[in-house]
């Protein structure tokens, strides 16, 4: 039997990719990848955003980010 | 089998793996997987160049004695890479099992006593971490059994027979692992056991580290390796 691959729709999650080039710089968001798990997201982030000389790269699942307020919303204070 | 011959086998397999990965750069199941296929292909082609460059400092380059311009069998790659991958399952099985097997040997070289390999191959281990994550994740999602079993079989064959020359390199400290330890490492990393494999060691080619004689990479790929494929795109008379 041949498997049907369906790795982007449904179960896949979006991951934010952060990186920096210098120690004195803060990490900044450089893009996103979509993957069904963190391992694959790490591999995709590295393959997609590796053209520049980053000294650090990190990924965060978007659904793990706590949004305090967003554009168009009032701040908490 | 000498250390140079083992490194040449690793280099040729890396070159073919890189080429086969790259063939899937526009055919993988998602855009991210396309990019990963292209990226891993570039990595492995880069690794093969570094490995070829180690042969001269090792003082043991088998290539001058091989008819690499005319005989595809002079490339010491596994049968798995003789033809383009027939399906994504073939890609994933190679990525998960064979690429991890090659990385296990690179680690054994880095931890072994040959200084040129200790220093030049270390960076490969960092890059291969992402190949491993990619392969293991796709493997866990489920792939066809036949290419997976074949990849395991060829990994076992590539590590060589118990008590063979790779075992000797381990005993002498040139490699930090022998065939059994290398296979156990691949199995541990993937969290999967190889199927029962009975390699016919009497029919095993100790140079090409594969079962059976004959066979070799397909004509188009062989032409590409020799720079002939590009000539099709040259202007007439050039």
PDB file of C-alpha atoms in Angstrom:
ATOM      1  CA  UNK A   1       0.000   0.000   0.000  1.00  0.00           C
ATOM      2  CA  UNK A   2       1.301   3.458  -0.827  1.00  0.00           C
ATOM      3  CA  UNK A   3       1.021   6.098   1.851  1.00  0.00           C
ATOM      4  CA  UNK A   4      -0.752   9.335   1.138  1.00  0.00           C
ATOM      5  CA  UNK A   5       1.196  12.208   2.634  1.00  0.00           C
ATOM      6  CA  UNK A   6      -0.684  15.053   4.161  1.00  0.00           C
ATOM      7  CA  UNK A   7       1.731  16.794   6.493  1.00  0.00           C
ATOM      8  CA  UNK A   8       0.758  20.440   6.154  1.00  0.00           C
ATOM      9  CA  UNK A   9      -3.011  20.577   6.486  1.00  0.00           C
ATOM     10  CA  UNK A  10      -4.884  19.530   9.593  1.00  0.00           C
ATOM     11  CA  UNK A  11      -2.381  18.455  12.222  1.00  0.00           C
ATOM     12  CA  UNK A  12       0.340  20.936  11.242  1.00  0.00           C
ATOM     13  CA  UNK A  13       1.170  23.910  13.446  1.00  0.00           C
ATOM     14  CA  UNK A  14       2.799  27.204  12.736  1.00  0.00           C
ATOM     15  CA  UNK A  15       6.139  27.967  14.386  1.00  0.00           C
ATOM     16  CA  UNK A  16       7.685  31.415  14.685  1.00  0.00           C
ATOM     17  CA  UNK A  17      11.390  31.543  13.835  1.00  0.00           C
ATOM     18  CA  UNK A  18      13.704  33.898  15.737  1.00  0.00           C
ATOM     19  CA  UNK A  19      17.379  34.612  15.091  1.00  0.00           C
ATOM     20  CA  UNK A  20      20.206  37.085  15.641  1.00  0.00           C
ATOM     21  CA  UNK A  21      23.577  37.752  14.041  1.00  0.00           C
ATOM     22  CA  UNK A  22      25.429  39.423  16.917  1.00  0.00           C
ATOM     23  CA  UNK A  23      25.581  38.746  20.641  1.00  0.00           C
ATOM     24  CA  UNK A  24      24.635  42.348  21.335  1.00  0.00           C
ATOM     25  CA  UNK A  25      21.471  42.072  19.229  1.00  0.00           C
ATOM     26  CA  UNK A  26      18.199  40.777  20.612  1.00  0.00           C
ATOM     27  CA  UNK A  27      16.549  37.819  18.912  1.00  0.00           C
ATOM     28  CA  UNK A  28      14.097  39.023  16.289  1.00  0.00           C
ATOM     29  CA  UNK A  29      11.381  37.276  14.399  1.00  0.00           C
ATOM     30  CA  UNK A  30      12.597  36.411  10.885  1.00  0.00           C
ATOM     31  CA  UNK A  31       9.758  34.223   9.612  1.00  0.00           C
ATOM     32  CA  UNK A  32       7.571  31.207  10.174  1.00  0.00           C
ATOM     33  CA  UNK A  33       7.435  27.548   9.206  1.00  0.00           C
ATOM     34  CA  UNK A  34       4.561  25.088   9.203  1.00  0.00           C
ATOM     35  CA  UNK A  35       5.209  21.566  10.470  1.00  0.00           C
ATOM     36  CA  UNK A  36       3.442  18.754  12.334  1.00  0.00           C
ATOM     37  CA  UNK A  37       6.010  18.577  15.153  1.00  0.00           C
ATOM     38  CA  UNK A  38       8.890  20.500  16.697  1.00  0.00           C
ATOM     39  CA  UNK A  39      11.604  18.240  15.194  1.00  0.00           C
ATOM     40  CA  UNK A  40      10.444  18.870  11.668  1.00  0.00           C
ATOM     41  CA  UNK A  41       9.881  22.555  12.408  1.00  0.00           C
ATOM     42  CA  UNK A  42      13.516  22.822  13.553  1.00  0.00           C
ATOM     43  CA  UNK A  43      14.738  21.111  10.371  1.00  0.00           C
ATOM     44  CA  UNK A  44      12.535  23.321   8.192  1.00  0.00           C
ATOM     45  CA  UNK A  45      13.565  26.518   9.982  1.00  0.00           C
ATOM     46  CA  UNK A  46      17.225  25.704   9.561  1.00  0.00           C
ATOM     47  CA  UNK A  47      16.799  24.809   5.872  1.00  0.00           C
ATOM     48  CA  UNK A  48      14.630  27.822   5.057  1.00  0.00           C
ATOM     49  CA  UNK A  49      16.436  30.597   6.923  1.00  0.00           C
ATOM     50  CA  UNK A  50      20.049  29.385   6.920  1.00  0.00           C
ATOM     51  CA  UNK A  51      21.317  31.689   4.177  1.00  0.00           C
ATOM     52  CA  UNK A  52      22.497  34.343   6.604  1.00  0.00           C
ATOM     53  CA  UNK A  53      25.164  33.997   9.273  1.00  0.00           C
ATOM     54  CA  UNK A  54      23.006  33.710  12.353  1.00  0.00           C
ATOM     55  CA  UNK A  55      24.749  33.034  15.647  1.00  0.00           C
ATOM     56  CA  UNK A  56      21.503  31.888  17.218  1.00  0.00           C
ATOM     57  CA  UNK A  57      18.189  30.596  15.928  1.00  0.00           C
ATOM     58  CA  UNK A  58      15.152  29.480  17.905  1.00  0.00           C
ATOM     59  CA  UNK A  59      11.606  28.402  17.145  1.00  0.00           C
ATOM     60  CA  UNK A  60       8.441  28.830  19.182  1.00  0.00           C
ATOM     61  CA  UNK A  61       5.097  27.203  18.470  1.00  0.00           C
ATOM     62  CA  UNK A  62       2.697  30.061  17.759  1.00  0.00           C
ATOM     63  CA  UNK A  63       0.023  28.516  19.969  1.00  0.00           C
ATOM     64  CA  UNK A  64       2.470  28.763  22.899  1.00  0.00           C
ATOM     65  CA  UNK A  65       2.761  32.532  22.551  1.00  0.00           C
ATOM     66  CA  UNK A  66       0.604  34.429  25.047  1.00  0.00           C
ATOM     67  CA  UNK A  67      -0.715  37.554  23.360  1.00  0.00           C
ATOM     68  CA  UNK A  68      -1.346  40.350  25.886  1.00  0.00           C
ATOM     69  CA  UNK A  69      -2.916  42.635  23.349  1.00  0.00           C
ATOM     70  CA  UNK A  70      -2.886  42.944  19.610  1.00  0.00           C
ATOM     71  CA  UNK A  71      -3.292  45.737  17.031  1.00  0.00           C
ATOM     72  CA  UNK A  72      -6.740  47.314  17.402  1.00  0.00           C
ATOM     73  CA  UNK A  73      -7.175  46.080  20.948  1.00  0.00           C
ATOM     74  CA  UNK A  74      -6.877  48.124  24.107  1.00  0.00           C
ATOM     75  CA  UNK A  75      -3.878  47.563  26.337  1.00  0.00           C
ATOM     76  CA  UNK A  76      -4.316  46.123  29.812  1.00  0.00           C
ATOM     77  CA  UNK A  77      -3.463  49.444  31.528  1.00  0.00           C
TER      78      UNK A  77
ATOM     79  CA  UNK B   1      39.896  -2.289   3.066  1.00  0.00           C
ATOM     80  CA  UNK B   2      41.951   0.689   4.157  1.00  0.00           C
ATOM     81  CA  UNK B   3      40.791   3.856   5.904  1.00  0.00           C
ATOM     82  CA  UNK B   4      41.094   5.706   2.577  1.00  0.00           C
ATOM     83  CA  UNK B   5      38.811   3.179   0.922  1.00  0.00           C
ATOM     84  CA  UNK B   6      36.262   3.563   3.701  1.00  0.00           C
ATOM     85  CA  UNK B   7      36.364   7.360   3.413  1.00  0.00           C
ATOM     86  CA  UNK B   8      35.959   7.109  -0.375  1.00  0.00           C
ATOM     87  CA  UNK B   9      32.893   4.901   0.116  1.00  0.00           C
ATOM     88  CA  UNK B  10      31.478   7.457   2.547  1.00  0.00           C
ATOM     89  CA  UNK B  11      32.233  10.314   0.135  1.00  0.00           C
ATOM     90  CA  UNK B  12      30.675   8.576  -2.877  1.00  0.00           C
ATOM     91  CA  UNK B  13      27.566   7.693  -0.887  1.00  0.00           C
ATOM     92  CA  UNK B  14      27.287  11.271   0.359  1.00  0.00           C
ATOM     93  CA  UNK B  15      27.592  12.572  -3.187  1.00  0.00           C
ATOM     94  CA  UNK B  16      24.874  10.263  -4.493  1.00  0.00           C
ATOM     95  CA  UNK B  17      22.635  10.907  -1.491  1.00  0.00           C
ATOM     96  CA  UNK B  18      23.005  14.655  -2.059  1.00  0.00           C
ATOM     97  CA  UNK B  19      22.091  14.297  -5.715  1.00  0.00           C
ATOM     98  CA  UNK B  20      19.084  12.109  -4.931  1.00  0.00           C
ATOM     99  CA  UNK B  21      17.885  14.533  -2.255  1.00  0.00           C
ATOM    100  CA  UNK B  22      18.195  17.408  -4.714  1.00  0.00           C
ATOM    101  CA  UNK B  23      16.040  15.575  -7.274  1.00  0.00           C
ATOM    102  CA  UNK B  24      13.155  15.927  -4.816  1.00  0.00           C
ATOM    103  CA  UNK B  25      13.577  19.668  -4.291  1.00  0.00           C
ATOM    104  CA  UNK B  26      10.374  20.346  -6.245  1.00  0.00           C
ATOM    105  CA  UNK B  27       8.531  17.080  -5.590  1.00  0.00           C
ATOM    106  CA  UNK B  28       8.297  16.753  -1.811  1.00  0.00           C
ATOM    107  CA  UNK B  29       4.875  16.830  -0.092  1.00  0.00           C
ATOM    108  CA  UNK B  30       5.153  20.448   1.105  1.00  0.00           C
ATOM    109  CA  UNK B  31       7.057  23.603   0.278  1.00  0.00           C
ATOM    110  CA  UNK B  32       9.008  23.297   3.531  1.00  0.00           C
ATOM    111  CA  UNK B  33       9.960  19.723   2.651  1.00  0.00           C
ATOM    112  CA  UNK B  34      11.057  20.924  -0.826  1.00  0.00           C
ATOM    113  CA  UNK B  35      13.393  23.438   0.799  1.00  0.00           C
ATOM    114  CA  UNK B  36      14.666  20.856   3.288  1.00  0.00           C
ATOM    115  CA  UNK B  37      15.381  18.419   0.428  1.00  0.00           C
ATOM    116  CA  UNK B  38      17.362  21.098  -1.411  1.00  0.00           C
ATOM    117  CA  UNK B  39      19.186  22.129   1.768  1.00  0.00           C
ATOM    118  CA  UNK B  40      20.095  18.589   2.762  1.00  0.00           C
ATOM    119  CA  UNK B  41      21.246  17.923  -0.802  1.00  0.00           C
ATOM    120  CA  UNK B  42      23.572  20.910  -0.637  1.00  0.00           C
ATOM    121  CA  UNK B  43      24.878  19.814   2.755  1.00  0.00           C
ATOM    122  CA  UNK B  44      25.713  16.320   1.568  1.00  0.00           C
ATOM    123  CA  UNK B  45      27.362  17.534  -1.628  1.00  0.00           C
ATOM    124  CA  UNK B  46      29.469  19.823   0.538  1.00  0.00           C
ATOM    125  CA  UNK B  47      30.298  16.949   2.861  1.00  0.00           C
ATOM    126  CA  UNK B  48      31.441  14.765  -0.022  1.00  0.00           C
ATOM    127  CA  UNK B  49      33.843  17.486  -1.167  1.00  0.00           C
ATOM    128  CA  UNK B  50      35.364  17.668   2.299  1.00  0.00           C
ATOM    129  CA  UNK B  51      35.651  13.871   2.437  1.00  0.00           C
ATOM    130  CA  UNK B  52      37.353  13.668  -0.983  1.00  0.00           C
ATOM    131  CA  UNK B  53      39.722  16.352   0.294  1.00  0.00           C
ATOM    132  CA  UNK B  54      40.704  14.124   3.228  1.00  0.00           C
ATOM    133  CA  UNK B  55      42.041  11.339   0.989  1.00  0.00           C
ATOM    134  CA  UNK B  56      45.284  13.085   0.043  1.00  0.00           C
ATOM    135  CA  UNK B  57      46.244  14.044   3.633  1.00  0.00           C
ATOM    136  CA  UNK B  58      45.418  10.489   4.680  1.00  0.00           C
ATOM    137  CA  UNK B  59      47.992   9.413   2.084  1.00  0.00           C
ATOM    138  CA  UNK B  60      45.524   6.894   0.748  1.00  0.00           C
ATOM    139  CA  UNK B  61      43.484   7.985  -2.269  1.00  0.00           C
ATOM    140  CA  UNK B  62      42.124   4.949  -4.170  1.00  0.00           C
ATOM    141  CA  UNK B  63      40.678   7.030  -7.033  1.00  0.00           C
ATOM    142  CA  UNK B  64      43.721   7.036  -9.377  1.00  0.00           C
ATOM    143  CA  UNK B  65      43.407   3.254  -9.668  1.00  0.00           C
ATOM    144  CA  UNK B  66      39.720   3.385 -10.614  1.00  0.00           C
ATOM    145  CA  UNK B  67      38.120   3.965 -14.018  1.00  0.00           C
ATOM    146  CA  UNK B  68      35.797   6.667 -12.745  1.00  0.00           C
ATOM    147  CA  UNK B  69      35.502   8.288 -16.195  1.00  0.00           C
ATOM    148  CA  UNK B  70      34.152   5.179 -17.847  1.00  0.00           C
ATOM    149  CA  UNK B  71      32.800   2.739 -15.266  1.00  0.00           C
ATOM    150  CA  UNK B  72      29.800   3.648 -13.075  1.00  0.00           C
ATOM    151  CA  UNK B  73      30.799   0.810 -10.735  1.00  0.00           C
ATOM    152  CA  UNK B  74      33.952   2.786  -9.921  1.00  0.00           C
ATOM    153  CA  UNK B  75      31.722   4.935  -7.727  1.00  0.00           C
ATOM    154  CA  UNK B  76      31.470   3.078  -4.434  1.00  0.00           C
ATOM    155  CA  UNK B  77      27.910   4.014  -3.583  1.00  0.00           C
ATOM    156  CA  UNK B  78      25.121   1.738  -2.380  1.00  0.00           C
ATOM    157  CA  UNK B  79      22.560   0.139  -4.733  1.00  0.00           C
ATOM    158  CA  UNK B  80      19.913   2.300  -3.023  1.00  0.00           C
ATOM    159  CA  UNK B  81      21.322   5.297  -4.912  1.00  0.00           C
ATOM    160  CA  UNK B  82      21.741   3.593  -8.300  1.00  0.00           C
ATOM    161  CA  UNK B  83      18.393   5.013  -9.437  1.00  0.00           C
ATOM    162  CA  UNK B  84      16.450   8.148  -8.433  1.00  0.00           C
ATOM    163  CA  UNK B  85      14.182   7.595  -5.440  1.00  0.00           C
ATOM    164  CA  UNK B  86      10.949   6.071  -6.753  1.00  0.00           C
ATOM    165  CA  UNK B  87       8.732   7.573  -4.048  1.00  0.00           C
ATOM    166  CA  UNK B  88       8.730   9.844  -1.028  1.00  0.00           C
ATOM    167  CA  UNK B  89       8.966   6.693   1.121  1.00  0.00           C
ATOM    168  CA  UNK B  90      12.281   5.925  -0.584  1.00  0.00           C
ATOM    169  CA  UNK B  91      13.444   9.455   0.202  1.00  0.00           C
ATOM    170  CA  UNK B  92      12.452   9.208   3.862  1.00  0.00           C
ATOM    171  CA  UNK B  93      13.972   5.730   4.324  1.00  0.00           C
ATOM    172  CA  UNK B  94      17.278   7.011   2.914  1.00  0.00           C
ATOM    173  CA  UNK B  95      17.057  10.168   5.017  1.00  0.00           C
ATOM    174  CA  UNK B  96      16.254   8.333   8.236  1.00  0.00           C
ATOM    175  CA  UNK B  97      18.297   5.140   7.978  1.00  0.00           C
ATOM    176  CA  UNK B  98      21.139   5.615   5.497  1.00  0.00           C
ATOM    177  CA  UNK B  99      21.929   9.256   6.252  1.00  0.00           C
ATOM    178  CA  UNK B 100      21.950   8.373   9.969  1.00  0.00           C
ATOM    179  CA  UNK B 101      24.222   5.397   9.240  1.00  0.00           C
ATOM    180  CA  UNK B 102      26.666   7.680   7.408  1.00  0.00           C
ATOM    181  CA  UNK B 103      26.548  10.133  10.312  1.00  0.00           C
ATOM    182  CA  UNK B 104      27.288   7.319  12.776  1.00  0.00           C
ATOM    183  CA  UNK B 105      30.450   6.501  10.844  1.00  0.00           C
ATOM    184  CA  UNK B 106      31.410  10.184  10.709  1.00  0.00           C
ATOM    185  CA  UNK B 107      31.062  10.284  14.486  1.00  0.00           C
ATOM    186  CA  UNK B 108      33.240   7.164  14.762  1.00  0.00           C
ATOM    187  CA  UNK B 109      35.866   8.974  12.642  1.00  0.00           C
ATOM    188  CA  UNK B 110      35.665  12.192  14.691  1.00  0.00           C
ATOM    189  CA  UNK B 111      36.129  10.181  17.883  1.00  0.00           C
ATOM    190  CA  UNK B 112      38.880   8.038  16.331  1.00  0.00           C
ATOM    191  CA  UNK B 113      42.618   8.537  16.011  1.00  0.00           C
ATOM    192  CA  UNK B 114      42.974   9.952  12.470  1.00  0.00           C
ATOM    193  CA  UNK B 115      43.636  13.645  13.096  1.00  0.00           C
ATOM    194  CA  UNK B 116      42.522  14.912   9.690  1.00  0.00           C
ATOM    195  CA  UNK B 117      39.142  13.246  10.159  1.00  0.00           C
ATOM    196  CA  UNK B 118      38.840  14.425  13.774  1.00  0.00           C
ATOM    197  CA  UNK B 119      39.126  18.051  12.715  1.00  0.00           C
ATOM    198  CA  UNK B 120      37.551  18.213   9.275  1.00  0.00           C
ATOM    199  CA  UNK B 121      34.440  16.112   9.864  1.00  0.00           C
ATOM    200  CA  UNK B 122      33.288  17.628  13.141  1.00  0.00           C
ATOM    201  CA  UNK B 123      31.116  20.354  11.573  1.00  0.00           C
ATOM    202  CA  UNK B 124      29.228  17.730   9.587  1.00  0.00           C
ATOM    203  CA  UNK B 125      27.802  16.334  12.797  1.00  0.00           C
ATOM    204  CA  UNK B 126      26.134  19.670  13.571  1.00  0.00           C
ATOM    205  CA  UNK B 127      24.602  19.909  10.106  1.00  0.00           C
ATOM    206  CA  UNK B 128      23.503  16.302  10.126  1.00  0.00           C
ATOM    207  CA  UNK B 129      21.485  16.911  13.291  1.00  0.00           C
ATOM    208  CA  UNK B 130      18.823  18.575  11.147  1.00  0.00           C
ATOM    209  CA  UNK B 131      18.865  15.769   8.579  1.00  0.00           C
ATOM    210  CA  UNK B 132      18.244  13.379  11.435  1.00  0.00           C
ATOM    211  CA  UNK B 133      15.339  15.408  12.865  1.00  0.00           C
ATOM    212  CA  UNK B 134      13.808  15.597   9.393  1.00  0.00           C
ATOM    213  CA  UNK B 135      14.192  11.880   8.700  1.00  0.00           C
ATOM    214  CA  UNK B 136      13.002  10.693  12.094  1.00  0.00           C
ATOM    215  CA  UNK B 137       9.926  12.893  12.056  1.00  0.00           C
ATOM    216  CA  UNK B 138       8.851  11.726   8.615  1.00  0.00           C
ATOM    217  CA  UNK B 139       9.672   8.132   9.533  1.00  0.00           C
ATOM    218  CA  UNK B 140       7.378   8.351  12.559  1.00  0.00           C
ATOM    219  CA  UNK B 141       4.576   9.608  10.339  1.00  0.00           C
ATOM    220  CA  UNK B 142       4.650   6.238   8.566  1.00  0.00           C
ATOM    221  CA  UNK B 143       6.195   5.166   5.276  1.00  0.00           C
ATOM    222  CA  UNK B 144       6.024   2.126   3.002  1.00  0.00           C
ATOM    223  CA  UNK B 145       7.707  -0.945   4.472  1.00  0.00           C
ATOM    224  CA  UNK B 146       9.675  -2.159   1.423  1.00  0.00           C
ATOM    225  CA  UNK B 147      12.040   0.819   0.977  1.00  0.00           C
ATOM    226  CA  UNK B 148      12.512   1.031   4.743  1.00  0.00           C
ATOM    227  CA  UNK B 149      13.521  -2.635   4.987  1.00  0.00           C
ATOM    228  CA  UNK B 150      15.820  -2.202   1.994  1.00  0.00           C
ATOM    229  CA  UNK B 151      17.491   0.842   3.540  1.00  0.00           C
ATOM    230  CA  UNK B 152      18.131  -1.109   6.753  1.00  0.00           C
ATOM    231  CA  UNK B 153      19.508  -4.041   4.788  1.00  0.00           C
ATOM    232  CA  UNK B 154      21.926  -1.819   2.891  1.00  0.00           C
ATOM    233  CA  UNK B 155      22.975  -0.036   6.081  1.00  0.00           C
ATOM    234  CA  UNK B 156      23.855  -3.402   7.647  1.00  0.00           C
ATOM    235  CA  UNK B 157      25.753  -4.394   4.501  1.00  0.00           C
ATOM    236  CA  UNK B 158      27.563  -1.046   4.411  1.00  0.00           C
ATOM    237  CA  UNK B 159      28.817  -1.429   7.986  1.00  0.00           C
ATOM    238  CA  UNK B 160      30.290  -4.758   6.926  1.00  0.00           C
ATOM    239  CA  UNK B 161      30.626  -8.240   8.406  1.00  0.00           C
ATOM    240  CA  UNK B 162      31.355  -8.996  12.055  1.00  0.00           C
ATOM    241  CA  UNK B 163      35.090  -9.365  12.496  1.00  0.00           C
ATOM    242  CA  UNK B 164      35.768  -7.628   9.193  1.00  0.00           C
ATOM    243  CA  UNK B 165      38.091  -4.787   8.356  1.00  0.00           C
ATOM    244  CA  UNK B 166      35.872  -2.071   9.812  1.00  0.00           C
ATOM    245  CA  UNK B 167      36.008  -4.012  13.068  1.00  0.00           C
ATOM    246  CA  UNK B 168      39.800  -3.985  12.749  1.00  0.00           C
ATOM    247  CA  UNK B 169      39.806  -0.198  12.336  1.00  0.00           C
ATOM    248  CA  UNK B 170      37.736  -0.021  15.509  1.00  0.00           C
ATOM    249  CA  UNK B 171      40.077  -2.296  17.444  1.00  0.00           C
ATOM    250  CA  UNK B 172      43.096  -0.242  16.383  1.00  0.00           C
ATOM    251  CA  UNK B 173      41.418   2.981  17.555  1.00  0.00           C
ATOM    252  CA  UNK B 174      41.051   4.581  14.126  1.00  0.00           C
ATOM    253  CA  UNK B 175      37.269   4.383  14.581  1.00  0.00           C
ATOM    254  CA  UNK B 176      35.476   4.676  17.906  1.00  0.00           C
ATOM    255  CA  UNK B 177      32.801   2.163  16.849  1.00  0.00           C
ATOM    256  CA  UNK B 178      32.678  -1.140  14.998  1.00  0.00           C
ATOM    257  CA  UNK B 179      29.818  -2.540  12.873  1.00  0.00           C
ATOM    258  CA  UNK B 180      27.698  -3.699  15.831  1.00  0.00           C
ATOM    259  CA  UNK B 181      28.079  -0.414  17.712  1.00  0.00           C
ATOM    260  CA  UNK B 182      27.356   1.613  14.575  1.00  0.00           C
ATOM    261  CA  UNK B 183      24.166  -0.312  13.884  1.00  0.00           C
ATOM    262  CA  UNK B 184      23.097  -0.020  17.538  1.00  0.00           C
ATOM    263  CA  UNK B 185      23.669   3.723  17.377  1.00  0.00           C
ATOM    264  CA  UNK B 186      21.455   4.113  14.294  1.00  0.00           C
ATOM    265  CA  UNK B 187      18.787   1.981  15.930  1.00  0.00           C
ATOM    266  CA  UNK B 188      18.953   3.937  19.220  1.00  0.00           C
ATOM    267  CA  UNK B 189      18.778   7.299  17.517  1.00  0.00           C
ATOM    268  CA  UNK B 190      15.791   6.352  15.396  1.00  0.00           C
ATOM    269  CA  UNK B 191      14.080   4.474  18.199  1.00  0.00           C
ATOM    270  CA  UNK B 192      13.526   1.634  15.748  1.00  0.00           C
ATOM    271  CA  UNK B 193      15.074  -1.790  15.320  1.00  0.00           C
ATOM    272  CA  UNK B 194      16.305  -3.065  11.977  1.00  0.00           C
ATOM    273  CA  UNK B 195      14.375  -5.959  10.450  1.00  0.00           C
ATOM    274  CA  UNK B 196      16.044  -9.371  10.494  1.00  0.00           C
ATOM    275  CA  UNK B 197      18.691  -9.067   7.811  1.00  0.00           C
ATOM    276  CA  UNK B 198      20.760 -11.964   6.465  1.00  0.00           C
ATOM    277  CA  UNK B 199      23.442 -10.418   4.295  1.00  0.00           C
ATOM    278  CA  UNK B 200      25.252 -12.902   2.065  1.00  0.00           C
ATOM    279  CA  UNK B 201      28.763 -11.883   3.113  1.00  0.00           C
ATOM    280  CA  UNK B 202      30.326 -14.277   0.587  1.00  0.00           C
ATOM    281  CA  UNK B 203      28.751 -12.225  -2.190  1.00  0.00           C
ATOM    282  CA  UNK B 204      29.610  -8.935  -0.503  1.00  0.00           C
ATOM    283  CA  UNK B 205      31.842  -6.462  -2.329  1.00  0.00           C
ATOM    284  CA  UNK B 206      34.301  -5.198   0.297  1.00  0.00           C
ATOM    285  CA  UNK B 207      35.290  -2.102  -1.714  1.00  0.00           C
ATOM    286  CA  UNK B 208      31.810  -0.931  -2.653  1.00  0.00           C
ATOM    287  CA  UNK B 209      30.431  -2.278   0.620  1.00  0.00           C
ATOM    288  CA  UNK B 210      27.350  -3.692  -1.082  1.00  0.00           C
ATOM    289  CA  UNK B 211      25.935  -7.080  -1.874  1.00  0.00           C
ATOM    290  CA  UNK B 212      26.569  -8.607  -5.273  1.00  0.00           C
ATOM    291  CA  UNK B 213      28.801  -7.684  -8.152  1.00  0.00           C
ATOM    292  CA  UNK B 214      27.949  -5.345 -11.005  1.00  0.00           C
ATOM    293  CA  UNK B 215      25.307  -2.654 -10.969  1.00  0.00           C
ATOM    294  CA  UNK B 216      26.000   1.012 -10.620  1.00  0.00           C
ATOM    295  CA  UNK B 217      24.533   4.465 -10.907  1.00  0.00           C
ATOM    296  CA  UNK B 218      22.143   5.203 -13.772  1.00  0.00           C
ATOM    297  CA  UNK B 219      23.546   6.560 -17.011  1.00  0.00           C
ATOM    298  CA  UNK B 220      22.100  10.067 -16.681  1.00  0.00           C
ATOM    299  CA  UNK B 221      23.516  10.523 -13.189  1.00  0.00           C
ATOM    300  CA  UNK B 222      26.836   9.042 -14.236  1.00  0.00           C
ATOM    301  CA  UNK B 223      26.971  11.465 -17.171  1.00  0.00           C
ATOM    302  CA  UNK B 224      26.193  14.321 -14.810  1.00  0.00           C
ATOM    303  CA  UNK B 225      29.023  13.286 -12.490  1.00  0.00           C
ATOM    304  CA  UNK B 226      31.370  13.299 -15.474  1.00  0.00           C
ATOM    305  CA  UNK B 227      30.169  16.718 -16.656  1.00  0.00           C
ATOM    306  CA  UNK B 228      28.609  15.265 -19.830  1.00  0.00           C
ATOM    307  CA  UNK B 229      24.980  16.020 -19.007  1.00  0.00           C
ATOM    308  CA  UNK B 230      25.613  19.782 -19.025  1.00  0.00           C
ATOM    309  CA  UNK B 231      26.946  19.561 -22.581  1.00  0.00           C
ATOM    310  CA  UNK B 232      23.392  18.936 -23.835  1.00  0.00           C
ATOM    311  CA  UNK B 233      22.618  22.561 -23.016  1.00  0.00           C
ATOM    312  CA  UNK B 234      25.656  24.044 -24.729  1.00  0.00           C
ATOM    313  CA  UNK B 235      25.162  25.925 -28.025  1.00  0.00           C
ATOM    314  CA  UNK B 236      25.907  23.847 -31.119  1.00  0.00           C
ATOM    315  CA  UNK B 237      29.599  23.935 -31.978  1.00  0.00           C
ATOM    316  CA  UNK B 238      30.640  25.048 -28.498  1.00  0.00           C
TER     317      UNK B 238
END
